[in-house]
One Martini backbone bead per residue (centre of mass of N, CA, C, O) as a GRO file, in nm:
protein
  136
    1MET     BB    1  -6.485  10.046   1.201
    2SER     BB    2  -6.561  10.011   0.870
    3ALA     BB    3  -6.419  10.262   0.763
    4LEU     BB    4  -6.093  10.271   0.845
    5PRO     BB    5  -5.973  10.132   0.604
    6TRP     BB    6  -6.062  10.342   0.395
    7GLY     BB    7  -5.932  10.590   0.528
    8LEU     BB    8  -5.642  10.505   0.514
    9GLY     BB    9  -5.616  10.545   0.182
   10LEU     BB   10  -5.568  10.859   0.226
   11GLY     BB   11  -5.279  10.883   0.302
   12VAL     BB   12  -5.164  10.940   0.002
   13PHE     BB   13  -5.192  11.266   0.115
   14LEU     BB   14  -4.888  11.322   0.218
   15CYS     BB   15  -4.699  11.398  -0.031
   16VAL     BB   16  -4.526  11.138  -0.079
   17PRO     BB   17  -4.390  11.001  -0.308
   18PHE     BB   18  -4.512  10.651  -0.318
   19VAL     BB   19  -4.446  10.644   0.004
   20SER     BB   20  -4.755  10.697   0.070
   21SER     BB   21  -4.885  10.485  -0.088
   22VAL     BB   22  -4.757  10.218   0.064
   23LEU     BB   23  -4.869  10.318   0.357
   24ALA     BB   24  -5.150  10.295   0.284
   25SER     BB   25  -5.173  10.023   0.215
   26ILE     BB   26  -5.062   9.902   0.461
   27ALA     BB   27  -5.303  10.024   0.656
   28MET     BB   28  -5.525   9.864   0.517
   29VAL     BB   29  -5.442   9.599   0.561
   30VAL     BB   30  -5.385   9.597   0.870
   31ALA     BB   31  -5.695   9.717   0.946
   32GLY     BB   32  -5.858   9.500   0.789
   33ARG     BB   33  -5.736   9.241   0.961
   34LEU     BB   34  -5.865   9.352   1.242
   35GLN     BB   35  -6.174   9.311   1.164
   36ARG     BB   36  -6.172   9.020   1.249
   37GLY     BB   37  -6.478   8.890   1.399
   38LYS     BB   38  -6.687   9.075   1.350
   39GLU     BB   39  -6.907   9.244   1.221
   40ARG     BB   40  -6.991   9.175   0.904
   41HIS     BB   41  -6.941   9.443   0.771
   42VAL     BB   42  -6.689   9.507   0.903
   43ALA     BB   43  -6.516   9.259   0.800
   44GLU     BB   44  -6.572   9.297   0.515
   45ASN     BB   45  -6.464   9.557   0.455
   46GLY     BB   46  -6.187   9.507   0.554
   47ARG     BB   47  -6.135   9.268   0.353
   48ASN     BB   48  -6.145   9.480   0.112
   49ALA     BB   49  -5.940   9.674   0.185
   50ALA     BB   50  -5.707   9.453   0.197
   51ASN     BB   51  -5.738   9.379  -0.118
   52TRP     BB   52  -5.690   9.674  -0.230
   53GLY     BB   53  -5.413   9.750  -0.069
   54LEU     BB   54  -5.279   9.486  -0.195
   55THR     BB   55  -5.308   9.566  -0.498
   56TYR     BB   56  -5.194   9.856  -0.490
   57LEU     BB   57  -4.908   9.798  -0.409
   58LEU     BB   58  -4.854   9.592  -0.635
   59LEU     BB   59  -4.868   9.806  -0.856
   60THR     BB   60  -4.675  10.027  -0.748
   61VAL     BB   61  -4.433   9.845  -0.744
   62VAL     BB   62  -4.430   9.801  -1.040
   63LEU     BB   63  -4.470  10.065  -1.178
   64VAL     BB   64  -4.262  10.210  -1.069
   65GLY     BB   65  -4.010  10.014  -1.094
   66THR     BB   66  -4.020  10.002  -1.401
   67HIS     BB   67  -3.976  10.317  -1.438
   68PHE     BB   68  -3.691  10.350  -1.292
   69GLY     BB   69  -3.562  10.111  -1.424
   70LEU     BB   70  -3.580  10.218  -1.712
   71LEU     BB   71  -3.459  10.474  -1.660
   72TYR     BB   72  -3.186  10.340  -1.584
   73ALA     BB   73  -3.115  10.161  -1.836
   74LEU     BB   74  -3.135  10.402  -2.062
   75THR     BB   75  -2.928  10.604  -1.869
   76ARG     BB   76  -2.644  10.513  -1.764
   77ASP     BB   77  -2.461  10.562  -2.067
   78GLY     BB   78  -2.569  10.861  -2.144
   79GLY     BB   79  -2.842  10.830  -2.214
   80SER     BB   80  -3.153  10.934  -2.347
   81ILE     BB   81  -3.480  11.051  -2.348
   82ASP     BB   82  -3.728  11.101  -2.595
   83GLY     BB   83  -3.964  11.231  -2.435
   84PHE     BB   84  -4.245  11.079  -2.288
   85PHE     BB   85  -4.327  10.933  -2.515
   86PRO     BB   86  -4.379  10.599  -2.420
   87PHE     BB   87  -4.246  10.615  -2.120
   88GLY     BB   88  -4.490  10.746  -1.942
   89ILE     BB   89  -4.725  10.543  -1.929
   90ILE     BB   90  -4.648  10.406  -1.672
   91ILE     BB   91  -4.678  10.661  -1.476
   92LEU     BB   92  -4.982  10.715  -1.584
   93THR     BB   93  -5.096  10.456  -1.498
   94TRP     BB   94  -5.061  10.481  -1.183
   95ILE     BB   95  -5.207  10.756  -1.150
   96THR     BB   96  -5.484  10.651  -1.222
   97VAL     BB   97  -5.474  10.427  -0.981
   98SER     BB   98  -5.475  10.636  -0.776
   99VAL     BB   99  -5.710  10.768  -0.815
  100VAL     BB  100  -5.879  10.561  -0.791
  101HIS     BB  101  -5.802  10.477  -0.496
  102VAL     BB  102  -5.929  10.726  -0.395
  103GLY     BB  103  -6.217  10.669  -0.485
  104PHE     BB  104  -6.260  10.421  -0.314
  105SER     BB  105  -6.198  10.512  -0.049
  106ILE     BB  106  -6.438  10.695  -0.027
  107ALA     BB  107  -6.645  10.503  -0.096
  108GLY     BB  108  -6.575  10.322   0.163
  109LEU     BB  109  -6.616  10.534   0.382
  110VAL     BB  110  -6.897  10.601   0.315
  111LYS     BB  111  -7.032  10.341   0.340
  112GLY     BB  112  -6.928  10.242   0.626
  113LEU     BB  113  -7.068  10.468   0.781
  114ARG     BB  114  -7.363  10.319   0.674
  115GLN     BB  115  -7.315  10.011   0.691
  116GLU     BB  116  -7.176   9.913   0.446
  117ILE     BB  117  -7.078   9.758   0.158
  118PHE     BB  118  -6.750   9.755   0.001
  119SER     BB  119  -6.601   9.670  -0.342
  120ALA     BB  120  -6.332   9.636  -0.490
  121PRO     BB  121  -6.164   9.566  -0.738
  122ALA     BB  122  -5.973   9.280  -0.663
  123ILE     BB  123  -5.734   9.061  -0.520
  124SER     BB  124  -5.807   8.771  -0.350
  125PHE     BB  125  -5.590   8.738  -0.071
  126PHE     BB  126  -5.870   8.708   0.117
  127SER     BB  127  -6.090   8.575   0.262
  128ARG     BB  128  -6.371   8.512   0.423
  129PRO     BB  129  -6.516   8.575   0.688
  130GLU     BB  130  -6.564   8.464   1.016
  131VAL     BB  131  -6.908   8.467   1.161
  132ASP     BB  132  -7.112   8.480   1.364
  133ASP     BB  133  -7.448   8.437   1.423
  134GLU     BB  134  -7.484   8.675   1.614
  135ARG     BB  135  -7.355   8.912   1.431
  136ARG     BB  136  -7.554   8.949   1.151
   0.00000   0.00000   0.00000
């Protein structure tokens, strides 16, 4: 099923902040990579979902890690952060990326159910799948 890897991206709604994002990303990557060697649109959607899942995972780790790392560094000696901005821009960027992730997951799910290929702008971690001519 070409929609499965994209549908797993909606696991971000498990409502465990940050952890849900990591789990949804990993699920997308694993399910996407398991689609290799299948029909062209299934394999292509799997690759695209895996690429986006890994991109989202990377963004989550960097942005959330930076946010909490800075929070710790700035407050460890009893210091405080006055106001939300500009410090909050990092976590707001991650929230924005997460909303975009949900949109991509829904679009990929719908396109996959229609047996169409969906591609999100992502880092190309995985190359195009090899597919037998009979399955194209």
